[in-house]
Amino acid sequence: MEGPFQQRWPWLGPDLQTLRDSVWPACLPADRGIARSIEIGPGEELIAFEDRPWGAALSPGPPRGWVLLLHGLGGSSNRQGVRRQALALQAAGFGVWRLNLRGAGASRPLAKGTYAASCNSDLLPVLAQCRQWAGGLPLLGVGLSLGGTMLLNALAAQPDGLDGLALVSSPLDLLACASQIELPRNGLYRIWLLQRLRAQTLADPFGLTAEERQSLEAGGGPRTIRGFDAAITAPRWGHRSVEAYYQAASPLAWLPERAPDLPPTILIHAADDPWVPVAGALQLRQAVEQAVEQFGPINFEVLISAQGGHNGFHGRKGRTGRSGRNPDGFKASWSDGLVRSWCLQRSSGGRLGRAAA
């Protein structure tokens, strides 16, 4: 397991930790992922890029397991954090499927609309297909930010869909997150996210309704994430209001009672996350501790570091080694390494020891 997180210069503080991948992207190897199509409904598909193990971990035999890796809000399979996490897992001998959700990346022309924090009608077919592709090998899930929320909601409907799940900076209470991103300090984040969401939605080759187009174009579009979800996400996914959507899609509403029933799960969160309030993770950790007192040991861990920002965790250690396929090496984040260690434990059948946070 990784030791306590220690941020490294010059990425000091929650905002520089959060922005590092955008303002100073790491030099990663060329993307050699192979596009795999997954049917999710009549005439609709999603694209996952398949990454095979490389380097010293590569052997003539099969991978030690497979990992379904999901991006977050406004992202895709080629985002810096997604690719870096995939490379860290490949170096450990795992195969990875980097999924593009509905409306994102390579999936944009193949399925109408956009994804949501709860999109089980998309993810349950994906889990079934990945289970088939895995061919009896362990199938683990890794969700970055909102991608973890989606996988949690999918496991609520199908607990055996994965053999384990790792979450990094994932929202548990959507209303609290929407309120957090509306704070004045987060104005630039809010503008950046809304620009990406608006562009993804307007690029829909299947078209928009007149009401949707008007809401996106009038006055430059919604000014808040809550406004975007009210105009686009909630009605598209059959919710009567944005409040009803947030309530239905927030795992914190059911996790305290259901945690013992889930496959082994780890949630990694930073107390200084500027996007996702730490209160949800703290509440969940307390609920897990109470469940342990009542039911005995359960394989659900909540690790909270004092620093790290949102899906940042750029620390003093983390170089993932050199090989013929990765001659330059690359700097994995602390959470990349923690997820890699956790997946190694899961694939070998061991129980993960508690890391210092």
Coordinates of C-alpha atoms in Angstrom, one line a residue:
M1 CA 0.0 0.0 0.0
E2 CA 1.0 3.6 -0.5
G3 CA 2.0 5.7 2.5
P4 CA 0.4 9.0 3.5
F5 CA -0.1 11.5 0.7
Q6 CA 2.4 14.3 0.5
Q7 CA 1.8 16.9 -2.2
R8 CA 4.9 18.0 -4.2
W9 CA 6.1 21.3 -5.3
P10 CA 4.9 23.3 -7.3
W11 CA 1.4 21.6 -7.0
L12 CA 0.6 23.0 -3.6
G13 CA -2.9 23.5 -2.4
P14 CA -6.3 22.1 -3.6
D15 CA -6.6 24.2 -6.8
L16 CA -3.1 23.5 -8.2
Q17 CA -3.6 19.8 -7.4
T18 CA -6.9 19.8 -9.2
L19 CA -5.7 21.8 -12.2
R20 CA -2.3 20.1 -12.7
D21 CA -3.4 17.6 -15.4
S22 CA -5.0 20.5 -17.4
V23 CA -2.3 23.1 -17.1
W24 CA 0.8 20.8 -17.2
P25 CA -0.1 17.5 -18.7
A26 CA 2.4 14.6 -18.3
C27 CA 4.2 13.2 -21.3
L28 CA 2.4 9.9 -21.7
P29 CA 3.1 7.1 -24.3
A30 CA 1.0 7.1 -27.5
D31 CA -2.5 5.8 -27.0
R32 CA -2.5 2.3 -28.5
G33 CA -5.9 1.3 -27.2
I34 CA -8.1 -0.9 -29.5
A35 CA -11.7 0.3 -29.9
R36 CA -14.3 -2.2 -28.7
S37 CA -18.0 -1.7 -29.3
I38 CA -20.6 -2.4 -26.7
E39 CA -24.3 -2.6 -27.7
I40 CA -26.5 -0.8 -25.0
G41 CA -29.8 -0.8 -26.9
P42 CA -31.4 -1.0 -30.3
G43 CA -29.1 0.9 -32.7
E44 CA -27.0 2.4 -29.9
E45 CA -23.4 1.6 -28.9
L46 CA -20.7 2.8 -26.6
I47 CA -16.9 2.6 -27.3
A48 CA -14.4 1.3 -24.8
F49 CA -10.7 1.4 -25.6
E50 CA -8.9 -1.9 -24.7
D51 CA -5.4 -1.6 -23.2
R52 CA -3.3 -4.7 -22.8
P53 CA -0.7 -5.1 -20.1
W54 CA 2.8 -4.0 -21.0
G55 CA 6.3 -4.0 -19.6
A56 CA 7.8 -6.3 -17.0
A57 CA 4.3 -7.5 -16.0
L58 CA 3.6 -8.7 -19.6
S59 CA 3.7 -12.5 -19.9
P60 CA 2.6 -15.0 -22.6
G61 CA -0.5 -15.8 -20.4
P62 CA -3.6 -13.8 -19.9
P63 CA -3.8 -10.6 -17.8
R64 CA -4.0 -11.0 -14.0
G65 CA -7.5 -9.4 -14.4
W66 CA -9.5 -6.7 -16.2
V67 CA -10.5 -3.2 -15.1
L68 CA -13.4 -1.2 -16.4
L69 CA -12.3 2.5 -16.1
L70 CA -14.8 5.4 -16.2
H71 CA -14.1 9.1 -16.7
G72 CA -15.9 11.9 -14.9
L73 CA -18.0 14.9 -15.8
G74 CA -17.2 16.5 -19.2
G75 CA -14.4 13.9 -19.8
S76 CA -13.7 10.9 -22.1
S77 CA -11.4 7.9 -22.3
N78 CA -8.4 10.1 -23.5
R79 CA -8.4 12.5 -20.6
Q80 CA -5.0 12.7 -18.9
G81 CA -6.1 11.3 -15.5
V82 CA -7.9 8.4 -17.2
R83 CA -4.9 7.4 -19.4
R84 CA -2.4 7.7 -16.5
Q85 CA -4.5 5.5 -14.3
A86 CA -4.9 3.0 -17.1
L87 CA -1.1 2.9 -17.7
A88 CA -0.4 2.3 -14.0
L89 CA -2.8 -0.7 -14.1
Q90 CA -1.3 -2.0 -17.3
A91 CA 2.2 -1.8 -15.7
A92 CA 0.8 -4.1 -13.0
G93 CA -0.4 -6.7 -15.4
F94 CA -4.0 -5.7 -15.9
G95 CA -6.0 -5.3 -19.0
V96 CA -8.1 -2.1 -19.0
W97 CA -11.3 -1.0 -20.8
R98 CA -11.5 2.8 -20.9
L99 CA -15.2 3.5 -21.5
N100 CA -16.6 6.5 -23.3
L101 CA -20.0 7.2 -21.8
R102 CA -23.1 8.2 -23.7
G103 CA -22.3 11.5 -25.5
A104 CA -18.5 11.4 -24.7
G105 CA -15.5 10.9 -26.9
A106 CA -15.8 8.1 -29.5
S107 CA -19.3 7.2 -28.2
R108 CA -20.7 10.6 -29.2
P109 CA -21.9 9.6 -32.8
L110 CA -23.2 6.2 -31.6
A111 CA -25.7 7.0 -29.0
K112 CA -28.1 10.0 -28.6
G113 CA -28.2 12.2 -25.6
T114 CA -25.8 12.5 -22.7
Y115 CA -24.9 10.5 -19.6
A116 CA -26.1 11.0 -16.0
A117 CA -24.9 10.1 -12.5
S118 CA -27.3 7.2 -12.6
C119 CA -27.4 5.6 -16.1
N120 CA -27.9 1.9 -15.3
S121 CA -29.6 1.3 -18.6
D122 CA -26.2 2.0 -20.2
L123 CA -23.9 0.6 -17.6
L124 CA -25.6 -2.8 -16.9
P125 CA -25.2 -3.9 -20.5
V126 CA -21.6 -2.7 -20.3
L127 CA -20.9 -4.7 -17.2
A128 CA -22.4 -7.8 -18.7
Q129 CA -20.3 -7.4 -21.9
C130 CA -17.1 -6.8 -19.9
R131 CA -17.8 -9.9 -17.7
Q132 CA -18.1 -11.9 -20.9
W133 CA -14.9 -10.5 -22.4
A134 CA -13.1 -11.1 -19.1
G135 CA -13.6 -14.8 -19.6
G136 CA -13.5 -15.8 -15.9
L137 CA -10.7 -13.5 -14.9
P138 CA -11.4 -10.9 -12.1
L139 CA -13.4 -7.9 -13.3
L140 CA -12.8 -4.7 -11.3
G141 CA -14.1 -1.2 -11.7
V142 CA -12.4 2.1 -11.2
G143 CA -14.4 5.3 -11.4
L144 CA -12.9 8.8 -11.4
S145 CA -15.1 11.5 -10.0
L146 CA -18.6 11.2 -11.4
G147 CA -17.6 7.9 -13.1
G148 CA -17.4 6.3 -9.6
T149 CA -20.9 7.6 -8.7
M150 CA -22.2 5.9 -11.9
L151 CA -20.6 2.6 -11.0
L152 CA -21.9 2.7 -7.5
N153 CA -25.4 3.2 -8.7
A154 CA -25.0 0.3 -11.1
L155 CA -23.8 -2.0 -8.3
A156 CA -26.9 -1.0 -6.3
A157 CA -28.9 -2.7 -9.1
Q158 CA -26.5 -5.5 -9.7
P159 CA -24.0 -6.1 -6.8
D160 CA -22.3 -9.0 -8.7
G161 CA -21.6 -6.9 -11.7
L162 CA -18.0 -6.3 -10.5
D163 CA -15.6 -8.2 -8.3
G164 CA -14.4 -4.9 -6.7
L165 CA -14.7 -1.2 -7.1
A166 CA -12.3 1.7 -6.5
L167 CA -13.6 5.3 -6.4
V168 CA -11.5 8.5 -6.6
S169 CA -13.0 11.8 -5.6
S170 CA -16.5 10.5 -6.4
P171 CA -19.6 12.6 -5.5
L172 CA -22.0 10.9 -3.0
D173 CA -24.4 13.7 -2.6
L174 CA -25.2 15.5 -5.9
L175 CA -27.1 18.4 -4.3
A176 CA -24.1 19.2 -2.1
C177 CA -21.8 19.0 -5.0
A178 CA -23.9 21.4 -7.1
S179 CA -24.0 23.8 -4.2
Q180 CA -20.2 23.6 -3.8
I181 CA -19.4 24.3 -7.4
E182 CA -21.7 27.4 -7.3
L183 CA -19.5 29.0 -4.6
P184 CA -17.8 32.2 -5.8
R185 CA -14.3 30.6 -5.4
N186 CA -15.3 27.9 -8.0
G187 CA -16.4 30.3 -10.7
L188 CA -13.7 29.3 -13.2
Y189 CA -14.3 25.6 -12.6
R190 CA -18.0 26.2 -13.2
I191 CA -17.4 28.0 -16.5
W192 CA -15.0 25.3 -17.7
L193 CA -17.3 22.4 -16.8
L194 CA -20.3 24.1 -18.4
Q195 CA -18.4 24.8 -21.6
R196 CA -17.5 21.1 -21.9
L197 CA -21.0 19.9 -21.1
R198 CA -22.6 22.4 -23.5
A199 CA -20.2 21.4 -26.3
Q200 CA -20.9 17.7 -25.8
T201 CA -24.6 18.2 -25.9
L202 CA -24.7 20.5 -28.9
A203 CA -22.5 18.0 -30.8
D204 CA -25.2 15.4 -30.6
P205 CA -25.7 14.1 -34.2
F206 CA -29.1 12.8 -33.3
G207 CA -30.3 16.4 -32.6
L208 CA -31.8 18.3 -29.7
T209 CA -35.4 19.3 -29.0
A210 CA -36.3 22.9 -29.5
E211 CA -36.5 23.4 -25.7
E212 CA -33.1 21.9 -25.2
R213 CA -31.5 24.0 -27.9
Q214 CA -33.1 27.2 -26.6
S215 CA -31.9 26.4 -23.0
L216 CA -28.3 25.9 -24.3
E217 CA -28.2 28.9 -26.6
A218 CA -30.3 31.6 -24.9
G219 CA -28.0 34.0 -23.1
G220 CA -25.0 31.7 -23.5
G221 CA -26.7 28.7 -21.9
P222 CA -27.1 27.7 -18.2
R223 CA -25.0 29.5 -15.7
T224 CA -24.7 26.7 -13.2
I225 CA -24.4 22.9 -13.2
R226 CA -27.7 22.7 -11.4
G227 CA -29.2 24.8 -14.2
F228 CA -27.7 22.4 -16.9
D229 CA -29.0 19.4 -15.0
A230 CA -32.5 21.0 -14.7
A231 CA -32.6 21.8 -18.5
I232 CA -30.9 18.7 -19.9
T233 CA -29.9 15.8 -17.6
A234 CA -33.0 15.4 -15.4
P235 CA -35.7 15.5 -18.2
R236 CA -33.6 13.3 -20.5
W237 CA -33.4 10.6 -17.9
G238 CA -37.1 10.8 -16.9
H239 CA -36.9 12.8 -13.7
R240 CA -39.6 15.2 -12.9
S241 CA -37.2 17.8 -11.5
V242 CA -33.5 18.4 -10.9
E243 CA -34.1 17.8 -7.2
A244 CA -35.7 14.4 -7.9
Y245 CA -32.7 13.6 -10.1
Y246 CA -30.2 14.5 -7.4
Q247 CA -32.0 12.5 -4.8
A248 CA -32.4 9.4 -7.0
A249 CA -28.8 9.5 -8.2
S250 CA -27.0 10.2 -4.9
P251 CA -25.4 7.0 -3.5
L252 CA -25.2 8.4 0.0
A253 CA -29.0 7.9 0.3
W254 CA -28.6 4.1 0.2
L255 CA -24.9 3.3 0.8
P256 CA -24.9 3.2 4.6
E257 CA -27.4 0.3 4.6
R258 CA -26.1 -1.5 1.5
A259 CA -22.3 -1.2 1.9
P260 CA -22.1 -4.7 3.5
D261 CA -23.8 -6.2 0.4
L262 CA -21.4 -4.7 -2.2
P263 CA -18.3 -6.3 -3.6
P264 CA -15.0 -5.0 -2.0
T265 CA -15.0 -1.2 -2.4
I266 CA -12.6 1.6 -1.6
L267 CA -13.3 5.3 -1.8
I268 CA -10.4 7.7 -1.9
H269 CA -11.1 11.4 -1.2
A270 CA -9.3 14.6 -0.2
A271 CA -10.5 16.8 2.6
D272 CA -9.6 19.9 0.6
D273 CA -11.4 18.8 -2.6
P274 CA -12.8 22.1 -4.0
W275 CA -15.5 20.3 -6.1
V276 CA -16.9 17.5 -4.0
P277 CA -17.4 18.3 -0.3
V278 CA -15.7 15.9 2.1
A279 CA -18.8 15.8 4.3
G280 CA -20.3 12.9 2.3
A281 CA -17.1 10.8 2.6
L282 CA -17.0 11.5 6.3
Q283 CA -20.6 10.5 6.8
L284 CA -20.1 7.3 4.8
R285 CA -16.9 6.5 6.8
Q286 CA -18.9 6.8 10.1
A287 CA -21.7 4.6 8.7
V288 CA -19.2 2.0 7.6
E289 CA -17.6 2.0 11.1
Q290 CA -21.0 1.5 12.6
A291 CA -21.7 -1.3 10.2
V292 CA -18.5 -3.0 11.3
E293 CA -19.5 -2.8 14.9
Q294 CA -22.9 -4.3 14.1
F295 CA -22.0 -6.9 11.5
G296 CA -18.3 -7.5 11.9
P297 CA -15.6 -6.8 9.3
I298 CA -16.8 -5.7 5.8
N299 CA -14.7 -5.0 2.8
F300 CA -15.6 -1.3 2.3
E301 CA -13.0 1.3 3.0
V302 CA -13.1 5.1 3.0
L303 CA -9.7 6.8 2.9
I304 CA -9.5 10.5 3.4
S305 CA -6.3 12.4 2.9
A306 CA -5.9 16.0 4.2
Q307 CA -4.8 17.2 0.8
G308 CA -5.0 16.2 -2.8
G309 CA -7.7 18.4 -4.4
H310 CA -10.2 16.9 -6.8
N311 CA -8.8 13.8 -8.5
G312 CA -5.3 15.3 -8.1
F313 CA -3.1 13.6 -5.5
H314 CA 0.1 14.7 -7.3
G315 CA 2.7 13.5 -4.7
R316 CA 6.4 13.1 -4.1
K317 CA 6.4 9.4 -5.3
G318 CA 4.7 7.6 -8.1
R319 CA 7.0 7.1 -11.1
T320 CA 5.8 4.1 -13.0
G321 CA 8.8 2.3 -14.4
R322 CA 10.5 2.1 -17.8
S323 CA 10.1 -0.6 -20.3
G324 CA 10.4 -1.2 -24.0
R325 CA 6.8 -0.1 -24.4
N326 CA 7.1 2.9 -22.2
P327 CA 10.7 4.1 -22.7
D328 CA 10.2 7.5 -21.0
G329 CA 8.3 6.4 -17.9
F330 CA 5.6 8.6 -16.5
K331 CA 4.6 10.1 -13.1
A332 CA 1.7 8.2 -11.6
S333 CA -0.3 10.1 -9.0
W334 CA -0.7 8.9 -5.4
S335 CA -4.2 7.8 -6.1
D336 CA -3.1 5.9 -9.2
G337 CA -0.7 3.9 -7.1
L338 CA -3.2 3.3 -4.4
V339 CA -5.8 2.0 -6.9
R340 CA -3.1 -0.1 -8.5
S341 CA -2.2 -1.7 -5.1
W342 CA -5.8 -2.2 -4.3
C343 CA -6.5 -4.0 -7.6
L344 CA -3.5 -6.2 -7.1
Q345 CA -4.8 -7.2 -3.7
R346 CA -8.3 -7.9 -5.1
S347 CA -7.0 -10.0 -8.1
S348 CA -4.9 -12.1 -5.7
G349 CA -7.8 -12.7 -3.4
G350 CA -6.2 -10.8 -0.5
R351 CA -7.8 -8.3 1.8
L352 CA -6.5 -4.7 1.6
G353 CA -4.9 -3.3 4.6
R354 CA -5.9 0.2 5.7
A355 CA -3.6 2.8 4.3
A356 CA -2.4 5.9 6.1
A357 CA -4.4 8.9 4.9

